[in-house]
Amino acid sequence: MAERSFEVSRLPGFATVAIAVFVLLYLPILTLVVFSFNSGPSIAVWQGWSLHWYTDAWNNEAVKGATIRSLIIATAASAVATSVATMAALGTTRRAAFGGQTFIYVVINQPLMVPEIVTAVALLILFGVVKQATGYQGLGYLILAHAAFCTPFAYLPIRARLEGMDLSLETAACDLYANPWQTFRHVTLPLLAPGIAAGAMLAFVISLDDVVITEFVKSGGQDTLPTYMLGQMRRAITPEVNAISTALLGLTVVLLTLFFILTRKKN
Amino acid sequence: MKTTLSALAILAATTSLAQAEGVLNLYNWGNYTGPDLLAKFEAETGIKVTVTDYDSNDTALAKIEAGGHGFDLVVPSANYVPIFIEKGLTVELDLSKLSNHGNIAPEWMDVDWDTGRKYSIPWQWGSTGVAVNTSVYGGDINTSAIFLEVPDELKGKINVVPEMNDIVNLAIMYVGGEPCSEDTEVLKKARDVLLAAKPDWISMDYGATEKLSNNDWAASVNWNGSSMRARVNNGSVAYGYPKEGYPVFMDSAMLLHDARNVEEAYKFLDFIMVPENAAMISAFARYANGIAGSEEFMPEDMKSAPEVVTPEEHKAAGVFLPTCSPTAQQYMTAIWTELMK
Amino acid sequence: MSPAEQSQRSRSTRNGWLLSAPALTLLFLAASGPLLIVLVYSFLTPGQYGNVVWDFSLDGWIGILFTRDIFDGTMNLADAHLTIFWRSVKLSLMTTALTFALGFPTAWFIATRPPAQRAMWLFLITIPFWTNLLIRTFAINEVIRNEGLMNTVLTGLGLISEPIRLINTDTAVFIGMAYVYLPLMVLPLFAAIDRFDMKLLEAGYDLYASRMQVLRHVIVPIVKPGIVAGSILVFVPSLGAYVTPRVLGGGKNMMIGNFIELQFGQGRNWPLGAALSMALLLIVMAALLVYVRASTKGSNPHG
């Protein structure tokens, strides 16, 4: 059965395109990794092998702080964004159309529709007032802002998954006297999981990449990796940034490999 | 859930840190503050400096105006210093707390934008000129004609940095006007010369250090410090000072009116006026500073660098961009929009 | 409609609102709500050094379409603004098309892997995006520039004698944008394809449909929500993109995002910037609604 469906699902040329896409995706990453080992101060002129950008980055408090801060914000913001987006997707699909549904759809996707600088200026003004009134200047503002603009990125894949998802299993569960929460937990959620995973991943990388909004919302001592790099762009970018990126990539790969080995054992 | 909790814990930690004694929040251009300078300051005073970056004067101004930022010191360019003062965002310094104030070099003491240096302490200064690969073009490089009437050898190989104020004013000076001109005849000429030259440019981008080094570009309108880095990588790169007039910039540290760590800020301002420390600033970002006697502590390669030590014959053409009037700014934006459409 | 049906319907509506409430609150706090400030600013007068002065003015809105010629003072249609706007739209459309052309086979490929492998392939798509956009764009530049990896390898293999000149061309921007936005297309597509029942394909082939027919009449309608989501996620953000066009295209021409940023920065005309963003918001919103209505019509069997 599995064999057979695998057969019919083959569309000519698709696998070739996909493999080509993966190769092309990693080609620039390869140059990025190579130049992180450059002994010279350039990300374009090769001057021999060295590890000193790694030690430099490790000893640079500003870089380390910014990297950790980026990861904290991205984790927290994508967690918040994915949770609210999942609920909203459940609320706006697979039920009789209701007045306001379009409104909700537009509001959730609104952050996509204006250039970041606009949201950034708006948040600068609003948060400026709030920061002065409350005296609180912590990372909360950045997490809140990131969670907001990451929400549509989480919402759309989850919604795409939900739309037209078969209701019959859930109806069956209800017929078997499962309560709505049990139905959700044991039937809907597992069916929805790939959508949630896709949404969460998008939200995470979008947050990790944000420059403009962060630049305007951050308070003293809250540089993230992208805003730190923005400052470097006008003068000279050194392979230090490549070293950080490579280290992050390496860490991701190690963690993922561990994760897959562990889950495989469980199976 | 766990991530939220740990995030909250770190939140709490960062807030308490910012309010503790012996800290200073510096808001400065990115990649402009060397870690060794801060380490030395911390070793001497016990004050921990947190640096936060910005990449444009306008961003810094908007953020500080919005309030609630938590910064103590900001380092705007000369033409923004009067704006910060006029808006009441920075305060007059108590010079009695700055024992090294006398170290400011005489030519940087009575500057137009802050006579007697009552508000701003020199950080670094430099110029915007043209960097040219002399193996590609052997002619005179001390002219804006390099990018405004591009020589054949450089056609399609020259980059122009996307900095509106620098570029439009270079063009205005090239056609014989004053920076921030409101004279429509002059502006018209400046616009025409820019529009005519644009097809010869390869790009309008940053990153000249890299692309001059690896020969992607044969020339670029560029800052002196970056040109020096490019020359170190690629010996044929030379820096030209346009004789028709070129912009000089100086970034200076100012104390914010809502600074919370005022004493620490004074200590830091005094610290950067010590020649040895000023030289550390220069050694990191590769620009000159405004402190007398810092030269002897500079790295060897900077003492003689023609990009850093402006040759005598080119000094006169250097112009500090004034704070343009709103009308002049409007003209420049219109020209820029026309150019970049 | 019976009373029972009616009450069930209103309960469903109430649940819909309740489930959406947290998302709406979050967005009102940190996105749409603050945007009202921008709306107000669009009706004010520019301040001398940026920011605004609290005097009512329509100049911001008028300035979208008309500019006063700085030399003779006449009001003209702002063709510069229209050129910039059209360029952004064109580039976004092309980027969306290319990401779809590459993203659909990729998403299909991932969705047809054995279940245990799918997560790994998904991660493989996203891992490159853990590196910052800027450094990623510089890395692309490193690959495609005249003396870069691509040309060195191709020349070395003897496939080409002259380097392919890509950098600072529209093609380079186009490739770069597709690279940058690819996961935004692949992930929603995957989410939609993954729930596709492959038995439908068998049915299609049993009815002697050709592969192309199956693709058009069986696959596309069912994965449509994913196509819609992916297109929105690529098209709209690329309207405001500027890092990639600048680094790879040379940045000689502004995109709408740069233009608005100019007004909030060195241009010191916040009301014009605010009005431009509001206009953009309205246009995109309208286009989005038309697109979503048209593409979901009749394809929602459980609606």
mmCIF file with all atom_site columns, N, CA and C in Angstrom, chain B residues 58 61 65 80 83 86 164-165 184 187-188 191 198 201-206 211 214 216 326 329 331 333-334 336-337 340-341, chain C residues 48-51 70-71 79-81 83-84 87 141 145 147 168 246-247 250-254 259 262-263 265-268 270:
data_model
loop_
_atom_site.group_PDB
_atom_site.id
_atom_site.type_symbol
_atom_site.label_atom_id
_atom_site.label_alt_id
_atom_site.label_comp_id
_atom_site.label_asym_id
_atom_site.label_entity_id
_atom_site.label_seq_id
_atom_site.pdbx_PDB_ins_code
_atom_site.Cartn_x
_atom_site.Cartn_y
_atom_site.Cartn_z
_atom_site.occupancy
_atom_site.B_iso_or_equiv
_atom_site.pdbx_formal_charge
_atom_site.auth_seq_id
_atom_site.auth_comp_id
_atom_site.auth_asym_id
_atom_site.auth_atom_id
_atom_site.pdbx_PDB_model_num
ATOM 1   N N  . ASP B 1 58  ? 19.235 59.720 12.042  1.00 0.00 ? 58  ASP B N  1
ATOM 2   C CA . ASP B 1 58  ? 17.795 59.913 12.141  1.00 0.00 ? 58  ASP B CA 1
ATOM 3   C C  . ASP B 1 58  ? 17.146 58.888 13.063  1.00 0.00 ? 58  ASP B C  1
ATOM 4   N N  . LEU B 1 61  ? 18.013 59.927 16.594  1.00 0.00 ? 61  LEU B N  1
ATOM 5   C CA . LEU B 1 61  ? 17.219 61.090 16.991  1.00 0.00 ? 61  LEU B CA 1
ATOM 6   C C  . LEU B 1 61  ? 15.785 60.681 17.314  1.00 0.00 ? 61  LEU B C  1
ATOM 7   N N  . GLU B 1 65  ? 14.076 60.917 21.006  1.00 0.00 ? 65  GLU B N  1
ATOM 8   C CA . GLU B 1 65  ? 12.926 61.795 21.159  1.00 0.00 ? 65  GLU B CA 1
ATOM 9   C C  . GLU B 1 65  ? 11.723 61.042 21.722  1.00 0.00 ? 65  GLU B C  1
ATOM 10  N N  . TYR B 1 80  ? 23.935 67.049 13.373  1.00 0.00 ? 80  TYR B N  1
ATOM 11  C CA . TYR B 1 80  ? 22.804 66.695 14.226  1.00 0.00 ? 80  TYR B CA 1
ATOM 12  C C  . TYR B 1 80  ? 22.960 67.225 15.640  1.00 0.00 ? 80  TYR B C  1
ATOM 13  N N  . ILE B 1 83  ? 20.618 69.967 16.510  1.00 0.00 ? 83  ILE B N  1
ATOM 14  C CA . ILE B 1 83  ? 19.229 69.501 16.621  1.00 0.00 ? 83  ILE B CA 1
ATOM 15  C C  . ILE B 1 83  ? 18.980 68.922 18.007  1.00 0.00 ? 83  ILE B C  1
ATOM 16  N N  . GLU B 1 86  ? 18.848 71.892 20.369  1.00 0.00 ? 86  GLU B N  1
ATOM 17  C CA . GLU B 1 86  ? 17.642 72.698 20.202  1.00 0.00 ? 86  GLU B CA 1
ATOM 18  C C  . GLU B 1 86  ? 16.406 71.999 20.760  1.00 0.00 ? 86  GLU B C  1
ATOM 19  N N  . MET B 1 164 ? 22.163 60.157 1.019   1.00 0.00 ? 164 MET B N  1
ATOM 20  C CA . MET B 1 164 ? 21.601 61.329 0.367   1.00 0.00 ? 164 MET B CA 1
ATOM 21  C C  . MET B 1 164 ? 22.377 62.613 0.669   1.00 0.00 ? 164 MET B C  1
ATOM 22  N N  . ASN B 1 165 ? 22.601 62.890 1.932   1.00 0.00 ? 165 ASN B N  1
ATOM 23  C CA . ASN B 1 165 ? 23.250 64.161 2.286   1.00 0.00 ? 165 ASN B CA 1
ATOM 24  C C  . ASN B 1 165 ? 24.629 64.287 1.662   1.00 0.00 ? 165 ASN B C  1
ATOM 25  N N  . THR B 1 184 ? 17.894 77.564 -6.539  1.00 0.00 ? 184 THR B N  1
ATOM 26  C CA . THR B 1 184 ? 17.335 76.580 -7.464  1.00 0.00 ? 184 THR B CA 1
ATOM 27  C C  . THR B 1 184 ? 18.196 76.396 -8.715  1.00 0.00 ? 184 THR B C  1
ATOM 28  N N  . LEU B 1 187 ? 20.776 73.970 -7.677  1.00 0.00 ? 187 LEU B N  1
ATOM 29  C CA . LEU B 1 187 ? 20.175 72.654 -7.445  1.00 0.00 ? 187 LEU B CA 1
ATOM 30  C C  . LEU B 1 187 ? 19.846 71.958 -8.762  1.00 0.00 ? 187 LEU B C  1
ATOM 31  N N  . LYS B 1 188 ? 19.386 72.760 -9.704  1.00 0.00 ? 188 LYS B N  1
ATOM 32  C CA . LYS B 1 188 ? 19.043 72.210 -11.007 1.00 0.00 ? 188 LYS B CA 1
ATOM 33  C C  . LYS B 1 188 ? 20.287 71.604 -11.662 1.00 0.00 ? 188 LYS B C  1
ATOM 34  N N  . ARG B 1 191 ? 21.240 68.441 -9.897  1.00 0.00 ? 191 ARG B N  1
ATOM 35  C CA . ARG B 1 191 ? 20.371 67.331 -10.275 1.00 0.00 ? 191 ARG B CA 1
ATOM 36  C C  . ARG B 1 191 ? 20.763 66.797 -11.645 1.00 0.00 ? 191 ARG B C  1
ATOM 37  N N  . LYS B 1 198 ? 24.434 58.889 -13.489 1.00 0.00 ? 198 LYS B N  1
ATOM 38  C CA . LYS B 1 198 ? 23.937 57.640 -12.909 1.00 0.00 ? 198 LYS B CA 1
ATOM 39  C C  . LYS B 1 198 ? 24.107 56.408 -13.799 1.00 0.00 ? 198 LYS B C  1
ATOM 40  N N  . TRP B 1 201 ? 27.212 54.399 -13.242 1.00 0.00 ? 201 TRP B N  1
ATOM 41  C CA . TRP B 1 201 ? 27.511 53.761 -11.962 1.00 0.00 ? 201 TRP B CA 1
ATOM 42  C C  . TRP B 1 201 ? 27.110 52.299 -12.003 1.00 0.00 ? 201 TRP B C  1
ATOM 43  N N  . ILE B 1 202 ? 27.886 51.460 -11.362 1.00 0.00 ? 202 ILE B N  1
ATOM 44  C CA . ILE B 1 202 ? 27.512 50.044 -11.327 1.00 0.00 ? 202 ILE B CA 1
ATOM 45  C C  . ILE B 1 202 ? 26.462 49.795 -10.258 1.00 0.00 ? 202 ILE B C  1
ATOM 46  N N  . SER B 1 203 ? 26.580 50.501 -9.134  1.00 0.00 ? 203 SER B N  1
ATOM 47  C CA . SER B 1 203 ? 25.635 50.256 -8.045  1.00 0.00 ? 203 SER B CA 1
ATOM 48  C C  . SER B 1 203 ? 25.646 51.422 -7.072  1.00 0.00 ? 203 SER B C  1
ATOM 49  N N  . MET B 1 204 ? 24.686 51.415 -6.167  1.00 0.00 ? 204 MET B N  1
ATOM 50  C CA . MET B 1 204 ? 24.651 52.369 -5.065  1.00 0.00 ? 204 MET B CA 1
ATOM 51  C C  . MET B 1 204 ? 24.483 51.577 -3.788  1.00 0.00 ? 204 MET B C  1
ATOM 52  N N  . ASP B 1 205 ? 25.597 51.261 -3.181  1.00 0.00 ? 205 ASP B N  1
ATOM 53  C CA . ASP B 1 205 ? 25.553 50.297 -2.092  1.00 0.00 ? 205 ASP B CA 1
ATOM 54  C C  . ASP B 1 205 ? 26.661 50.588 -1.085  1.00 0.00 ? 205 ASP B C  1
ATOM 55  N N  . TYR B 1 206 ? 26.555 49.961 0.079   1.00 0.00 ? 206 TYR B N  1
ATOM 56  C CA . TYR B 1 206 ? 27.654 50.006 1.045   1.00 0.00 ? 206 TYR B CA 1
ATOM 57  C C  . TYR B 1 206 ? 28.604 48.847 0.746   1.00 0.00 ? 206 TYR B C  1
ATOM 58  N N  . LYS B 1 211 ? 34.394 45.248 -1.615  1.00 0.00 ? 211 LYS B N  1
ATOM 59  C CA . LYS B 1 211 ? 34.312 45.177 -3.074  1.00 0.00 ? 211 LYS B CA 1
ATOM 60  C C  . LYS B 1 211 ? 35.441 45.927 -3.769  1.00 0.00 ? 211 LYS B C  1
ATOM 61  N N  . ASN B 1 214 ? 38.313 43.178 -3.441  1.00 0.00 ? 214 ASN B N  1
ATOM 62  C CA . ASN B 1 214 ? 38.299 42.007 -4.324  1.00 0.00 ? 214 ASN B CA 1
ATOM 63  C C  . ASN B 1 214 ? 38.060 42.363 -5.792  1.00 0.00 ? 214 ASN B C  1
ATOM 64  N N  . ASP B 1 216 ? 35.684 43.854 -7.328  1.00 0.00 ? 216 ASP B N  1
ATOM 65  C CA . ASP B 1 216 ? 34.341 43.921 -7.893  1.00 0.00 ? 216 ASP B CA 1
ATOM 66  C C  . ASP B 1 216 ? 34.078 45.341 -8.383  1.00 0.00 ? 216 ASP B C  1
ATOM 67  N N  . PRO B 1 326 ? 14.876 73.056 6.611   1.00 0.00 ? 326 PRO B N  1
ATOM 68  C CA . PRO B 1 326 ? 13.856 72.137 6.091   1.00 0.00 ? 326 PRO B CA 1
ATOM 69  C C  . PRO B 1 326 ? 13.651 72.301 4.583   1.00 0.00 ? 326 PRO B C  1
ATOM 70  N N  . GLN B 1 329 ? 16.425 70.590 2.807   1.00 0.00 ? 329 GLN B N  1
ATOM 71  C CA . GLN B 1 329 ? 16.246 69.148 2.966   1.00 0.00 ? 329 GLN B CA 1
ATOM 72  C C  . GLN B 1 329 ? 15.209 68.622 1.983   1.00 0.00 ? 329 GLN B C  1
ATOM 73  N N  . TYR B 1 331 ? 14.400 69.987 -0.914  1.00 0.00 ? 331 TYR B N  1
ATOM 74  C CA . TYR B 1 331 ? 15.012 69.995 -2.243  1.00 0.00 ? 331 TYR B CA 1
ATOM 75  C C  . TYR B 1 331 ? 15.860 68.743 -2.435  1.00 0.00 ? 331 TYR B C  1
ATOM 76  N N  . THR B 1 333 ? 15.687 65.868 -0.917  1.00 0.00 ? 333 THR B N  1
ATOM 77  C CA . THR B 1 333 ? 14.867 64.657 -1.010  1.00 0.00 ? 333 THR B CA 1
ATOM 78  C C  . THR B 1 333 ? 14.259 64.536 -2.401  1.00 0.00 ? 333 THR B C  1
ATOM 79  N N  . ALA B 1 334 ? 13.797 65.663 -2.946  1.00 0.00 ? 334 ALA B N  1
ATOM 80  C CA . ALA B 1 334 ? 13.187 65.626 -4.277  1.00 0.00 ? 334 ALA B CA 1
ATOM 81  C C  . ALA B 1 334 ? 14.212 65.185 -5.322  1.00 0.00 ? 334 ALA B C  1
ATOM 82  N N  . TRP B 1 336 ? 16.913 63.443 -4.784  1.00 0.00 ? 336 TRP B N  1
ATOM 83  C CA . TRP B 1 336 ? 17.257 62.047 -4.485  1.00 0.00 ? 336 TRP B CA 1
ATOM 84  C C  . TRP B 1 336 ? 16.195 61.093 -5.019  1.00 0.00 ? 336 TRP B C  1
ATOM 85  N N  . THR B 1 337 ? 14.922 61.456 -4.821  1.00 0.00 ? 337 THR B N  1
ATOM 86  C CA . THR B 1 337 ? 13.832 60.609 -5.302  1.00 0.00 ? 337 THR B CA 1
ATOM 87  C C  . THR B 1 337 ? 13.891 60.491 -6.820  1.00 0.00 ? 337 THR B C  1
ATOM 88  N N  . MET B 1 340 ? 16.738 58.176 -7.762  1.00 0.00 ? 340 MET B N  1
ATOM 89  C CA . MET B 1 340 ? 16.610 56.759 -7.391  1.00 0.00 ? 340 MET B CA 1
ATOM 90  C C  . MET B 1 340 ? 15.327 56.133 -7.901  1.00 0.00 ? 340 MET B C  1
ATOM 91  N N  . LYS B 1 341 ? 14.541 56.841 -8.684  1.00 0.00 ? 341 LYS B N  1
ATOM 92  C CA . LYS B 1 341 ? 13.235 56.295 -9.060  1.00 0.00 ? 341 LYS B CA 1
ATOM 93  C C  . LYS B 1 341 ? 13.363 55.096 -9.993  1.00 0.00 ? 341 LYS B C  1
ATOM 94  N N  . GLN C 2 48  ? 10.349 70.067 11.697  1.00 0.00 ? 48  GLN C N  1
ATOM 95  C CA . GLN C 2 48  ? 11.532 70.610 11.060  1.00 0.00 ? 48  GLN C CA 1
ATOM 96  C C  . GLN C 2 48  ? 12.627 69.557 10.878  1.00 0.00 ? 48  GLN C C  1
ATOM 97  N N  . TYR C 2 49  ? 12.845 68.755 11.913  1.00 0.00 ? 49  TYR C N  1
ATOM 98  C CA . TYR C 2 49  ? 13.910 67.746 11.831  1.00 0.00 ? 49  TYR C CA 1
ATOM 99  C C  . TYR C 2 49  ? 13.302 66.361 12.019  1.00 0.00 ? 49  TYR C C  1
ATOM 100 N N  . GLY C 2 50  ? 12.382 65.991 11.165  1.00 0.00 ? 50  GLY C N  1
ATOM 101 C CA . GLY C 2 50  ? 11.696 64.725 11.347  1.00 0.00 ? 50  GLY C CA 1
ATOM 102 C C  . GLY C 2 50  ? 10.562 64.900 12.344  1.00 0.00 ? 50  GLY C C  1
ATOM 103 N N  . ASN C 2 51  ? 9.891  63.779 12.656  1.00 0.00 ? 51  ASN C N  1
ATOM 104 C CA . ASN C 2 51  ? 8.736  63.842 13.540  1.00 0.00 ? 51  ASN C CA 1
ATOM 105 C C  . ASN C 2 51  ? 7.629  64.719 12.948  1.00 0.00 ? 51  ASN C C  1
ATOM 106 N N  . ILE C 2 70  ? 10.191 71.366 -7.764  1.00 0.00 ? 70  ILE C N  1
ATOM 107 C CA . ILE C 2 70  ? 10.978 72.244 -6.906  1.00 0.00 ? 70  ILE C CA 1
ATOM 108 C C  . ILE C 2 70  ? 11.532 73.424 -7.687  1.00 0.00 ? 70  ILE C C  1
ATOM 109 N N  . PHE C 2 71  ? 11.515 73.339 -9.016  1.00 0.00 ? 71  PHE C N  1
ATOM 110 C CA . PHE C 2 71  ? 12.130 74.420 -9.773  1.00 0.00 ? 71  PHE C CA 1
ATOM 111 C C  . PHE C 2 71  ? 11.120 75.444 -10.299 1.00 0.00 ? 71  PHE C C  1
ATOM 112 N N  . ASP C 2 79  ? 5.364  61.052 -11.122 1.00 0.00 ? 79  ASP C N  1
ATOM 113 C CA . ASP C 2 79  ? 5.654  59.823 -11.864 1.00 0.00 ? 79  ASP C CA 1
ATOM 114 C C  . ASP C 2 79  ? 6.772  59.018 -11.202 1.00 0.00 ? 79  ASP C C  1
ATOM 115 N N  . ALA C 2 80  ? 7.648  59.695 -10.452 1.00 0.00 ? 80  ALA C N  1
ATOM 116 C CA . ALA C 2 80  ? 8.706  58.969 -9.741  1.00 0.00 ? 80  ALA C CA 1
ATOM 117 C C  . ALA C 2 80  ? 8.088  57.974 -8.757  1.00 0.00 ? 80  ALA C C  1
ATOM 118 N N  . HIS C 2 81  ? 7.035  58.425 -8.040  1.00 0.00 ? 81  HIS C N  1
ATOM 119 C CA . HIS C 2 81  ? 6.404  57.547 -7.050  1.00 0.00 ? 81  HIS C CA 1
ATOM 120 C C  . HIS C 2 81  ? 5.763  56.338 -7.731  1.00 0.00 ? 81  HIS C C  1
ATOM 121 N N  . THR C 2 83  ? 6.565  55.045 -10.636 1.00 0.00 ? 83  THR C N  1
ATOM 122 C CA . THR C 2 83  ? 7.607  54.156 -11.152 1.00 0.00 ? 83  THR C CA 1
ATOM 123 C C  . THR C 2 83  ? 8.092  53.228 -10.049 1.00 0.00 ? 83  THR C C  1
ATOM 124 N N  . ILE C 2 84  ? 8.362  53.809 -8.874  1.00 0.00 ? 84  ILE C N  1
ATOM 125 C CA . ILE C 2 84  ? 8.862  53.024 -7.746  1.00 0.00 ? 84  ILE C CA 1
ATOM 126 C C  . ILE C 2 84  ? 7.845  51.952 -7.341  1.00 0.00 ? 84  ILE C C  1
ATOM 127 N N  . ARG C 2 87  ? 7.611  49.137 -9.969  1.00 0.00 ? 87  ARG C N  1
ATOM 128 C CA . ARG C 2 87  ? 8.774  48.270 -9.927  1.00 0.00 ? 87  ARG C CA 1
ATOM 129 C C  . ARG C 2 87  ? 8.652  47.259 -8.786  1.00 0.00 ? 87  ARG C C  1
ATOM 130 N N  . ASN C 2 141 ? 25.918 36.671 -2.978  1.00 0.00 ? 141 ASN C N  1
ATOM 131 C CA . ASN C 2 141 ? 26.783 37.541 -3.762  1.00 0.00 ? 141 ASN C CA 1
ATOM 132 C C  . ASN C 2 141 ? 28.128 36.862 -4.037  1.00 0.00 ? 141 ASN C C  1
ATOM 133 N N  . ARG C 2 145 ? 29.051 36.336 -7.976  1.00 0.00 ? 145 ARG C N  1
ATOM 134 C CA . ARG C 2 145 ? 29.786 37.459 -8.542  1.00 0.00 ? 145 ARG C CA 1
ATOM 135 C C  . ARG C 2 145 ? 30.758 36.975 -9.629  1.00 0.00 ? 145 ARG C C  1
ATOM 136 N N  . GLU C 2 147 ? 33.890 36.848 -10.160 1.00 0.00 ? 147 GLU C N  1
ATOM 137 C CA . GLU C 2 147 ? 34.985 35.950 -9.813  1.00 0.00 ? 147 GLU C CA 1
ATOM 138 C C  . GLU C 2 147 ? 34.576 35.005 -8.690  1.00 0.00 ? 147 GLU C C  1
ATOM 139 N N  . ASN C 2 168 ? 24.463 42.562 -10.014 1.00 0.00 ? 168 ASN C N  1
ATOM 140 C CA . ASN C 2 168 ? 23.898 43.865 -10.386 1.00 0.00 ? 168 ASN C CA 1
ATOM 141 C C  . ASN C 2 168 ? 22.977 43.802 -11.597 1.00 0.00 ? 168 ASN C C  1
ATOM 142 N N  . ARG C 2 246 ? 19.206 45.628 -2.968  1.00 0.00 ? 246 ARG C N  1
ATOM 143 C CA . ARG C 2 246 ? 20.349 46.517 -2.910  1.00 0.00 ? 246 ARG C CA 1
ATOM 144 C C  . ARG C 2 246 ? 21.655 45.768 -3.062  1.00 0.00 ? 246 ARG C C  1
ATOM 145 N N  . VAL C 2 247 ? 21.804 44.686 -2.292  1.00 0.00 ? 247 VAL C N  1
ATOM 146 C CA . VAL C 2 247 ? 23.081 43.985 -2.324  1.00 0.00 ? 247 VAL C CA 1
ATOM 147 C C  . VAL C 2 247 ? 23.305 43.299 -3.671  1.00 0.00 ? 247 VAL C C  1
ATOM 148 N N  . GLY C 2 250 ? 22.438 46.101 -6.833  1.00 0.00 ? 250 GLY C N  1
ATOM 149 C CA . GLY C 2 250 ? 23.204 47.332 -6.874  1.00 0.00 ? 250 GLY C CA 1
ATOM 150 C C  . GLY C 2 250 ? 22.475 48.514 -6.265  1.00 0.00 ? 250 GLY C C  1
ATOM 151 N N  . GLY C 2 251 ? 21.192 48.372 -6.004  1.00 0.00 ? 251 GLY C N  1
ATOM 152 C CA . GLY C 2 251 ? 20.469 49.421 -5.278  1.00 0.00 ? 251 GLY C CA 1
ATOM 153 C C  . GLY C 2 251 ? 20.388 50.752 -5.984  1.00 0.00 ? 251 GLY C C  1
ATOM 154 N N  . LYS C 2 252 ? 20.475 50.764 -7.309  1.00 0.00 ? 252 LYS C N  1
ATOM 155 C CA . LYS C 2 252 ? 20.397 52.052 -7.982  1.00 0.00 ? 252 LYS C CA 1
ATOM 156 C C  . LYS C 2 252 ? 18.966 52.562 -8.062  1.00 0.00 ? 252 LYS C C  1
ATOM 157 N N  . ASN C 2 253 ? 18.031 51.666 -7.873  1.00 0.00 ? 253 ASN C N  1
ATOM 158 C CA . ASN C 2 253 ? 16.635 52.078 -7.929  1.00 0.00 ? 253 ASN C CA 1
ATOM 159 C C  . ASN C 2 253 ? 15.935 51.741 -6.624  1.00 0.00 ? 253 ASN C C  1
ATOM 160 N N  . MET C 2 254 ? 15.086 52.653 -6.175  1.00 0.00 ? 254 MET C N  1
ATOM 161 C CA . MET C 2 254 ? 14.402 52.428 -4.909  1.00 0.00 ? 254 MET C CA 1
ATOM 162 C C  . MET C 2 254 ? 13.252 51.452 -5.069  1.00 0.00 ? 254 MET C C  1
ATOM 163 N N  . PHE C 2 259 ? 11.606 53.803 -0.192  1.00 0.00 ? 259 PHE C N  1
ATOM 164 C CA . PHE C 2 259 ? 11.029 55.116 -0.404  1.00 0.00 ? 259 PHE C CA 1
ATOM 165 C C  . PHE C 2 259 ? 10.315 55.584 0.870   1.00 0.00 ? 259 PHE C C  1
ATOM 166 N N  . LEU C 2 262 ? 12.872 56.380 3.465   1.00 0.00 ? 262 LEU C N  1
ATOM 167 C CA . LEU C 2 262 ? 13.501 57.676 3.206   1.00 0.00 ? 262 LEU C CA 1
ATOM 168 C C  . LEU C 2 262 ? 12.709 58.807 3.865   1.00 0.00 ? 262 LEU C C  1
ATOM 169 N N  . GLN C 2 263 ? 11.386 58.717 3.794   1.00 0.00 ? 263 GLN C N  1
ATOM 170 C CA . GLN C 2 263 ? 10.558 59.781 4.366   1.00 0.00 ? 263 GLN C CA 1
ATOM 171 C C  . GLN C 2 263 ? 10.690 59.837 5.887   1.00 0.00 ? 263 GLN C C  1
ATOM 172 N N  . GLY C 2 265 ? 13.355 58.873 7.464   1.00 0.00 ? 265 GLY C N  1
ATOM 173 C CA . GLY C 2 265 ? 14.758 59.111 7.795   1.00 0.00 ? 265 GLY C CA 1
ATOM 174 C C  . GLY C 2 265 ? 15.214 60.450 7.269   1.00 0.00 ? 265 GLY C C  1
ATOM 175 N N  . GLN C 2 266 ? 16.167 60.390 6.324   1.00 0.00 ? 266 GLN C N  1
ATOM 176 C CA . GLN C 2 266 ? 16.785 61.625 5.855   1.00 0.00 ? 266 GLN C CA 1
ATOM 177 C C  . GLN C 2 266 ? 15.821 62.583 5.173   1.00 0.00 ? 266 GLN C C  1
ATOM 178 N N  . GLY C 2 267 ? 14.707 62.048 4.614   1.00 0.00 ? 267 GLY C N  1
ATOM 179 C CA . GLY C 2 267 ? 13.755 62.910 3.936   1.00 0.00 ? 267 GLY C CA 1
ATOM 180 C C  . GLY C 2 267 ? 12.973 63.800 4.891   1.00 0.00 ? 267 GLY C C  1
ATOM 181 N N  . ARG C 2 268 ? 12.879 63.376 6.151   1.00 0.00 ? 268 ARG C N  1
ATOM 182 C CA . ARG C 2 268 ? 12.198 64.138 7.203   1.00 0.00 ? 268 ARG C CA 1
ATOM 183 C C  . ARG C 2 268 ? 10.790 64.555 6.811   1.00 0.00 ? 268 ARG C C  1
ATOM 184 N N  . TRP C 2 270 ? 7.620  62.736 7.714   1.00 0.00 ? 270 TRP C N  1
ATOM 185 C CA . TRP C 2 270 ? 6.859  61.631 8.320   1.00 0.00 ? 270 TRP C CA 1
ATOM 186 C C  . TRP C 2 270 ? 5.429  61.554 7.809   1.00 0.00 ? 270 TRP C C  1
#
